DNA sequence: AGTGACATGTAACCAGTTACATGATTGT
DNA sequence: ACAATCATGTAACTGGTTACATGTCACT
């Protein structure tokens, strides 16, 4: 049974060939909101996939720093990836410490809860801006590459889908923050100092 | 450094005393969308918290099955929980295999991608219904307990906050599914059989 | 006698993270 | 000299999951 990080690597490589370093950076930028990766997980995954003939690499001299191993999918790699893509996915798993805390906001002094919420809102505003920036990049790249046809090419579809999901969920989180602030303001005080 | 599951248990117990069995069931119903738990993680957590004096239990005979250990927070447990609640939380982590797949939807035949998406949409519709059911329960409980004042008591605030977050995020996911279907329909065909 | 809900636990495993390790090149 | 970016890896850890383990009571 293949590890998820291996599929993530395959999914990144179907878009374009990349080195482990590039893969890490790209995935951190565009995929961290649905699958976090760190470089120390990427390199072993690439080694496994290479040993099994799903990817292969070309050593390319770097302008700066050590030699780069630029990986791309083999035919078998692409086949195995797409077979997996067209299979049912288990329910997404979320670990949101903030919501565990939110479960107890009723037991916190009102201003403390509101202050925490304001911080959370700020963080999500920044993340939303990040995804909106990515979206603009994708749209801009389309206008150059496809003459602004508006018709989606295979690589563009995937990138757009995940960035749109990021945007929608951040917008939702912001809506929640506003709603939560209203609810907390209406809260009976538990402790009056 | 305390494990997250321990805080989750404390957060559940601040609302009302429960046994490990009840804790597992309640957390599965109301918290699985932001922190998944299984019973085999709950019992060791309770043992640690009990050994450190943050919770204590009363053995209560069950109507059916073995004796129940009904846990509640100690004063120290409540203090430590609330101090943690009022501390900054790291960014939420999401692991959504579906979105890894979505990243490759452009490389799938159009109907396959649409069919997968329809399944995903169905699953999220069901989850939305689940949270809406929970929300109704909370509102109904309030009308009995607080005379429908609309003013939020401490226990109600937390429950409402997290259920609202679940509802908003499921609504967002549904919106994404619809948007994604439109995008895929506009997609250039990669493979024509 | 068998299934299913109630009820509590332990042990083995593993995927992903953190920390460690190395080294080139460019800019200050 | 020192910091930063580029670039690739290994080793240890660990939190959470899966599987194992046991036993009662009620219903069919």
Coordinates of C-alpha atoms (C1' of nucleotides) in Angstrom, one line a residue:
Chain A
X1 CA 0.0 0.0 0.0
X2 CA 1.4 3.3 -1.1
X3 CA 1.9 6.2 1.2
X4 CA -0.1 9.4 0.6
X5 CA 3.0 11.5 0.3
X6 CA 3.9 9.4 -2.7
X7 CA 0.7 10.1 -4.5
X8 CA 1.1 13.8 -3.6
X9 CA 4.5 13.7 -5.3
X10 CA 3.1 11.9 -8.4
X11 CA 0.2 14.4 -8.5
X12 CA 2.7 17.3 -8.5
X13 CA 4.9 15.7 -11.1
X14 CA 2.0 15.1 -13.6
X15 CA 1.8 18.9 -13.9
X16 CA 5.5 19.3 -14.7
X17 CA 8.9 17.8 -13.9
X18 CA 10.5 19.1 -10.8
X19 CA 13.4 18.4 -8.3
X20 CA 12.8 17.5 -4.7
X21 CA 13.6 21.0 -3.7
X22 CA 11.1 22.5 -6.2
X23 CA 8.5 20.0 -5.3
X24 CA 8.7 20.9 -1.6
X25 CA 8.4 24.6 -2.4
X26 CA 5.6 24.2 -4.8
X27 CA 3.6 21.9 -2.6
X28 CA 4.1 24.2 0.4
X29 CA 2.7 27.1 -1.6
X30 CA -0.2 25.4 -3.4
X31 CA -1.1 22.2 -1.4
X32 CA -0.4 22.9 2.2
X33 CA -4.0 23.8 2.8
X34 CA -5.0 20.2 2.0
X35 CA -1.8 18.2 2.4
X36 CA 1.1 19.5 4.3
X37 CA 4.6 18.2 3.2
X38 CA 8.1 18.8 4.4
X39 CA 11.3 18.1 2.4
X40 CA 12.4 15.3 4.6
X41 CA 9.3 13.3 3.5
X42 CA 9.7 14.2 -0.2
X43 CA 13.1 12.7 -0.7
X44 CA 12.4 9.2 0.6
X45 CA 9.1 9.2 -1.4
X46 CA 11.0 10.1 -4.6
X47 CA 13.5 7.3 -3.9
X48 CA 10.7 4.7 -3.5
X49 CA 8.9 5.9 -6.6
X50 CA 12.1 5.8 -8.6
X51 CA 13.0 2.3 -7.4
X52 CA 9.6 1.1 -8.5
X53 CA 9.8 2.8 -11.9
X54 CA 7.0 5.3 -11.5
X55 CA 9.3 8.3 -11.8
X56 CA 12.8 8.8 -13.3
X57 CA 15.2 11.7 -12.9
X58 CA 17.7 13.6 -14.9
X59 CA 20.7 15.1 -13.1
X60 CA 20.9 18.8 -14.1
X61 CA 23.7 21.2 -13.0
X62 CA 22.4 23.9 -10.8
X63 CA 23.4 27.6 -11.3
X64 CA 23.8 27.7 -7.6
X65 CA 24.3 24.9 -5.1
X66 CA 24.6 21.1 -5.7
X67 CA 23.4 19.2 -8.7
X68 CA 19.6 19.0 -9.1
X69 CA 17.7 15.7 -9.7
X70 CA 14.8 16.7 -11.9
X71 CA 12.1 14.0 -11.7
X72 CA 9.3 13.3 -14.1
X73 CA 6.6 10.6 -14.3
X74 CA 7.1 7.5 -16.3
X75 CA 4.2 6.0 -18.3
X76 CA 3.6 3.6 -15.5
X77 CA 3.7 6.4 -13.0
X78 CA 1.1 8.3 -14.8
X79 CA -1.1 5.2 -15.1
X80 CA -0.9 4.4 -11.5
X81 CA -1.5 8.0 -10.5
X82 CA -4.6 8.3 -12.7
X83 CA -6.0 5.0 -11.5
X84 CA -5.7 6.3 -8.0
X85 CA -7.2 9.6 -8.8
X86 CA -10.3 7.9 -10.2
X87 CA -10.9 6.0 -7.0
X88 CA -13.0 7.0 -4.0
X89 CA -11.3 9.1 -1.3
X90 CA -11.8 8.7 2.5
X91 CA -13.3 11.6 4.4
X92 CA -11.0 14.6 4.8
X93 CA -9.3 14.9 8.2
X94 CA -9.0 18.2 9.9
X95 CA -7.0 19.0 13.0
X96 CA -7.9 22.5 14.1
X97 CA -6.7 23.3 17.6
X98 CA -8.5 26.6 17.4
X99 CA -11.9 24.9 17.3
X100 CA -11.0 22.8 20.3
X101 CA -10.4 26.1 22.0
X102 CA -13.6 27.6 20.6
X103 CA -15.5 24.7 22.2
X104 CA -14.5 26.4 25.5
X105 CA -14.9 30.1 24.6
X106 CA -18.0 30.2 26.7
X107 CA -15.9 29.7 29.8
X108 CA -13.4 32.5 28.9
X109 CA -13.9 36.2 29.8
X110 CA -15.6 37.8 26.8
X111 CA -12.8 40.1 25.8
X112 CA -10.2 37.3 25.9
X113 CA -12.3 35.3 23.5
X114 CA -12.9 38.2 21.2
X115 CA -9.2 39.0 21.2
X116 CA -8.3 35.4 20.2
X117 CA -10.9 35.5 17.5
X118 CA -9.5 38.7 16.1
X119 CA -6.1 37.0 15.8
X120 CA -7.6 34.0 14.1
X121 CA -9.4 36.3 11.7
X122 CA -6.2 38.1 10.8
X123 CA -4.4 34.9 10.1
X124 CA -7.2 33.7 7.8
X125 CA -7.3 37.1 6.0
X126 CA -3.7 36.6 5.2
X127 CA -4.2 33.1 3.9
X128 CA -7.1 34.2 1.8
X129 CA -4.8 36.9 0.2
X130 CA -2.2 34.2 -0.5
X131 CA -4.7 32.0 -2.4
X132 CA -6.1 35.0 -4.2
X133 CA -2.6 35.7 -5.4
X134 CA -2.2 32.2 -6.6
X135 CA -5.5 32.4 -8.4
X136 CA -4.4 35.6 -10.2
X137 CA -1.2 33.8 -11.3
X138 CA -3.1 30.9 -12.8
X139 CA -5.5 33.2 -14.6
X140 CA -2.6 35.3 -15.9
X141 CA -0.7 32.2 -17.1
X142 CA -3.8 31.1 -19.0
X143 CA -4.1 34.4 -20.8
X144 CA -0.5 34.1 -22.1
X145 CA -0.5 30.3 -22.8
X146 CA -4.0 29.8 -24.2
X147 CA -4.7 33.2 -25.6
X148 CA -7.2 33.9 -22.9
X149 CA -9.6 31.3 -24.4
X150 CA -11.1 30.7 -21.0
X151 CA -11.2 27.0 -21.9
X152 CA -9.3 25.1 -19.3
X153 CA -6.3 23.0 -20.1
X154 CA -5.5 19.9 -18.1
X155 CA -2.8 21.4 -15.8
X156 CA -4.8 24.6 -15.3
X157 CA -8.0 22.7 -14.2
X158 CA -6.3 21.0 -11.2
X159 CA -4.5 24.1 -10.0
X160 CA -7.6 26.2 -10.3
X161 CA -9.8 23.6 -8.5
X162 CA -7.6 23.4 -5.4
X163 CA -6.9 27.1 -5.2
X164 CA -10.7 27.8 -5.5
X165 CA -11.3 25.4 -2.6
X166 CA -8.7 27.2 -0.6
X167 CA -10.4 30.5 -1.3
X168 CA -13.9 29.3 -0.5
X169 CA -12.8 27.7 2.8
X170 CA -10.9 30.8 3.9
X171 CA -14.0 33.0 3.1
X172 CA -16.1 30.6 5.1
X173 CA -13.7 30.8 8.0
X174 CA -13.8 34.6 7.9
X175 CA -17.6 34.4 7.9
X176 CA -17.4 32.1 10.9
X177 CA -15.1 34.6 12.8
X178 CA -17.7 37.4 12.3
X179 CA -20.6 35.2 13.4
X180 CA -18.6 33.9 16.3
X181 CA -17.8 37.4 17.5
X182 CA -21.5 38.3 17.5
X183 CA -22.3 35.2 19.4
X184 CA -19.7 35.9 22.0
X185 CA -20.8 39.5 22.4
X186 CA -24.3 38.2 23.2
X187 CA -22.8 35.9 25.9
X188 CA -23.8 35.9 29.5
X189 CA -20.7 36.8 31.6
X190 CA -19.4 33.8 33.6
X191 CA -16.7 35.6 35.5
X192 CA -16.8 39.3 36.4
X193 CA -13.5 40.3 37.9
Chain B
X1 CA 4.1 18.9 26.9
X2 CA 0.5 17.7 26.9
X3 CA -0.9 15.8 24.0
X4 CA -3.8 17.3 22.1
X5 CA -6.1 14.5 22.8
X6 CA -5.8 15.3 26.5
X7 CA -6.9 18.9 25.9
X8 CA -9.7 17.6 23.7
X9 CA -10.9 15.4 26.6
X10 CA -10.6 18.3 29.1
X11 CA -12.6 20.5 26.7
X12 CA -15.3 17.9 26.5
X13 CA -15.4 17.5 30.2
X14 CA -15.8 21.2 31.0
X15 CA -19.2 20.9 29.4
X16 CA -20.3 18.0 31.5
X17 CA -19.0 14.9 33.3
X18 CA -18.8 11.9 31.1
X19 CA -17.3 8.4 30.9
X20 CA -14.7 7.4 28.4
X21 CA -17.4 5.7 26.4
X22 CA -19.7 8.7 26.4
X23 CA -16.7 11.0 25.6
X24 CA -15.8 8.9 22.6
X25 CA -19.4 9.0 21.3
X26 CA -19.9 12.7 21.9
X27 CA -16.6 13.7 20.4
X28 CA -17.2 11.6 17.4
X29 CA -20.6 13.3 16.8
X30 CA -19.6 16.9 17.5
X31 CA -15.9 17.2 17.2
X32 CA -14.8 14.8 14.4
X33 CA -14.8 17.6 11.8
X34 CA -12.0 19.4 13.6
X35 CA -10.4 16.7 15.8
X36 CA -10.9 13.0 15.2
X37 CA -10.7 10.7 18.2
X38 CA -11.0 7.0 18.8
X39 CA -11.7 5.3 22.1
X40 CA -8.3 3.7 22.3
X41 CA -6.8 7.2 22.5
X42 CA -9.3 8.4 25.0
X43 CA -8.7 5.9 27.8
X44 CA -4.9 6.5 28.1
X45 CA -5.6 10.2 28.0
X46 CA -8.0 10.0 30.9
X47 CA -5.5 7.8 32.9
X48 CA -2.8 10.5 32.4
X49 CA -5.1 13.3 33.4
X50 CA -6.3 11.4 36.4
X51 CA -2.8 10.6 37.5
X52 CA -1.9 14.4 37.3
X53 CA -5.0 15.4 39.2
X54 CA -6.7 17.3 36.3
X55 CA -9.7 15.0 36.3
X56 CA -11.2 12.6 38.8
X57 CA -13.8 9.9 38.4
X58 CA -16.7 8.4 40.2
X59 CA -17.5 4.7 39.5
X60 CA -21.2 4.4 38.6
X61 CA -23.0 1.2 38.1
X62 CA -24.3 0.8 34.5
X63 CA -27.8 -0.3 33.7
X64 CA -26.2 -2.5 31.0
X65 CA -22.6 -3.6 30.8
X66 CA -19.7 -3.0 33.1
X67 CA -19.3 -0.3 35.7
X68 CA -18.8 3.2 34.2
X69 CA -16.1 5.6 35.3
X70 CA -17.7 9.1 35.1
X71 CA -15.0 11.7 34.9
X72 CA -15.2 15.4 35.7
X73 CA -12.7 18.2 35.8
X74 CA -10.9 19.2 39.0
X75 CA -10.3 22.8 39.8
X76 CA -6.7 22.4 38.5
X77 CA -8.0 20.7 35.4
X78 CA -10.3 23.6 34.6
X79 CA -7.6 26.1 35.3
X80 CA -5.1 24.4 33.0
X81 CA -7.7 23.9 30.3
X82 CA -8.7 27.6 30.3
X83 CA -5.1 28.8 30.3
X84 CA -4.5 26.7 27.2
X85 CA -7.8 27.8 25.6
X86 CA -6.5 31.4 26.0
X87 CA -3.3 30.7 24.1
X88 CA -2.5 31.1 20.4
X89 CA -3.3 28.0 18.3
X90 CA -1.1 26.8 15.4
X91 CA -2.5 26.8 11.9
X92 CA -5.1 24.1 11.3
X93 CA -4.0 21.0 9.4
X94 CA -6.1 19.5 6.7
X95 CA -5.5 16.2 5.0
X96 CA -7.9 15.9 2.1
X97 CA -7.2 13.1 -0.3
X98 CA -10.0 14.3 -2.5
X99 CA -8.2 17.5 -3.2
X100 CA -5.0 15.7 -4.0
X101 CA -7.1 13.8 -6.6
X102 CA -8.7 17.1 -7.7
X103 CA -5.3 18.4 -8.5
X104 CA -5.3 15.8 -11.3
X105 CA -8.9 16.0 -12.5
X106 CA -7.7 17.7 -15.6
X107 CA -6.0 14.5 -16.6
X108 CA -9.0 12.4 -16.2
X109 CA -11.8 11.8 -18.7
X110 CA -14.5 14.4 -18.1
X111 CA -17.3 12.1 -17.1
X112 CA -15.1 10.2 -14.6
X113 CA -14.2 13.5 -12.9
X114 CA -17.8 14.6 -12.8
X115 CA -18.9 11.2 -11.4
X116 CA -16.3 11.5 -8.6
X117 CA -17.4 15.0 -7.9
X118 CA -21.0 13.9 -7.6
X119 CA -20.1 11.3 -5.0
X120 CA -18.1 13.9 -3.0
X121 CA -21.0 16.3 -3.2
X122 CA -23.4 13.6 -1.8
X123 CA -21.1 12.9 1.1
X124 CA -20.9 16.6 2.0
X125 CA -24.6 17.0 1.7
X126 CA -25.0 14.2 4.3
X127 CA -22.5 15.8 6.6
X128 CA -24.2 19.2 6.3
X129 CA -27.5 17.5 7.3
X130 CA -25.7 16.0 10.3
X131 CA -24.5 19.4 11.6
X132 CA -27.8 21.0 10.9
X133 CA -29.4 18.3 13.1
X134 CA -26.9 19.1 15.9
X135 CA -27.6 22.8 15.6
X136 CA -31.4 22.2 15.9
X137 CA -30.6 20.1 19.1
X138 CA -28.6 22.9 20.6
X139 CA -31.3 25.5 19.8
X140 CA -34.0 23.2 21.2
X141 CA -32.1 22.6 24.4
X142 CA -31.7 26.3 24.8
X143 CA -35.4 27.0 24.5
X144 CA -36.1 24.5 27.3
X145 CA -33.1 25.4 29.6
X146 CA -33.0 29.2 29.2
X147 CA -36.5 29.9 28.3
X148 CA -35.6 30.7 24.7
X149 CA -33.8 33.8 25.9
X150 CA -31.5 33.8 23.0
X151 CA -28.7 34.8 25.3
X152 CA -26.0 32.2 25.2
X153 CA -24.9 30.3 28.3
X154 CA -21.3 29.2 28.6
X155 CA -21.8 25.5 27.5
X156 CA -24.1 26.5 24.6
X157 CA -21.6 29.1 23.1
X158 CA -18.9 26.5 22.5
X159 CA -21.2 23.9 21.0
X160 CA -22.8 26.4 18.8
X161 CA -19.5 27.9 17.7
X162 CA -18.1 24.5 16.5
X163 CA -21.3 23.3 14.9
X164 CA -21.7 26.6 13.0
X165 CA -18.1 26.2 11.7
X166 CA -19.0 22.7 10.5
X167 CA -22.1 24.0 8.7
X168 CA -20.3 26.9 7.1
X169 CA -17.4 24.7 5.9
X170 CA -19.8 22.1 4.5
X171 CA -21.8 24.8 2.7
X172 CA -18.5 26.0 1.2
X173 CA -17.5 22.5 0.1
X174 CA -20.9 22.1 -1.7
X175 CA -20.4 25.5 -3.4
X176 CA -16.9 24.3 -4.5
X177 CA -18.4 21.0 -5.9
X178 CA -20.8 23.0 -8.0
X179 CA -18.1 25.4 -9.2
X180 CA -15.8 22.5 -9.9
X181 CA -18.4 20.7 -12.0
X182 CA -18.8 23.8 -14.2
X183 CA -15.0 24.1 -14.6
X184 CA -14.7 20.5 -15.6
X185 CA -17.5 20.8 -18.1
X186 CA -15.7 23.6 -19.7
X187 CA -12.5 21.5 -19.9
X188 CA -10.8 20.6 -23.1
X189 CA -10.8 16.9 -23.6
X190 CA -7.4 15.3 -23.1
X191 CA -8.3 11.7 -24.1
X192 CA -11.0 10.9 -26.6
X193 CA -11.6 7.1 -26.6
Chain C
dA1 C1' -26.5 -19.5 20.7
dG2 C1' -25.8 -15.4 18.4
dT3 C1' -26.0 -10.5 17.5
dG4 C1' -25.5 -5.9 19.0
dA5 C1' -25.0 -2.1 22.3
dC6 C1' -22.6 -1.1 26.5
dA7 C1' -18.0 -0.5 28.6
dT8 C1' -12.9 -0.3 29.3
dG9 C1' -8.6 -1.1 28.2
dT10 C1' -3.5 -2.7 25.9
dA11 C1' -0.1 -3.5 22.2
dA12 C1' 1.8 -3.0 17.8
dC13 C1' 2.4 -0.2 14.1
dC14 C1' 3.3 3.6 11.0
dA15 C1' 3.0 8.0 8.6
dG16 C1' 4.5 12.2 9.1
dT17 C1' 7.4 15.5 11.8
dT18 C1' 11.6 17.3 14.1
dA19 C1' 16.1 17.4 14.4
dC20 C1' 20.5 16.3 12.5
dA21 C1' 23.9 16.5 8.8
dT22 C1' 26.5 18.2 4.7
dG23 C1' 28.0 21.2 1.2
dA24 C1' 28.1 24.8 -2.8
dT25 C1' 27.3 29.5 -4.3
dT26 C1' 26.1 34.4 -3.9
dG27 C1' 25.9 38.6 -1.6
dT28 C1' 27.2 41.9 2.5
Chain D
dA1 C1' 33.6 36.1 8.1
dC2 C1' 28.6 35.5 8.0
dA3 C1' 24.1 34.9 6.4
dA4 C1' 21.0 33.4 3.0
dT5 C1' 19.4 30.6 -0.7
dC6 C1' 20.0 26.5 -3.2
dA7 C1' 20.1 21.4 -2.8
dT8 C1' 19.7 16.6 -0.9
dG9 C1' 19.5 13.6 2.3
dT10 C1' 19.3 10.4 7.2
dA11 C1' 17.8 9.3 12.0
dA12 C1' 15.1 9.5 15.9
dC13 C1' 10.8 10.4 17.6
dT14 C1' 5.9 10.4 18.5
dG15 C1' 1.0 11.0 18.3
dG16 C1' -2.6 8.9 16.6
dT17 C1' -4.5 4.6 14.4
dT18 C1' -5.5 -0.3 13.9
dA19 C1' -5.9 -4.5 15.8
dC20 C1' -6.2 -7.1 19.8
dA21 C1' -8.5 -8.4 24.2
dT22 C1' -12.3 -9.0 27.6
dG23 C1' -16.7 -9.1 29.7
dT24 C1' -21.9 -7.8 30.7
dC25 C1' -26.6 -7.3 29.5
dA26 C1' -30.8 -7.4 26.5
dC27 C1' -33.1 -9.1 22.7
dT28 C1' -34.2 -12.7 19.2

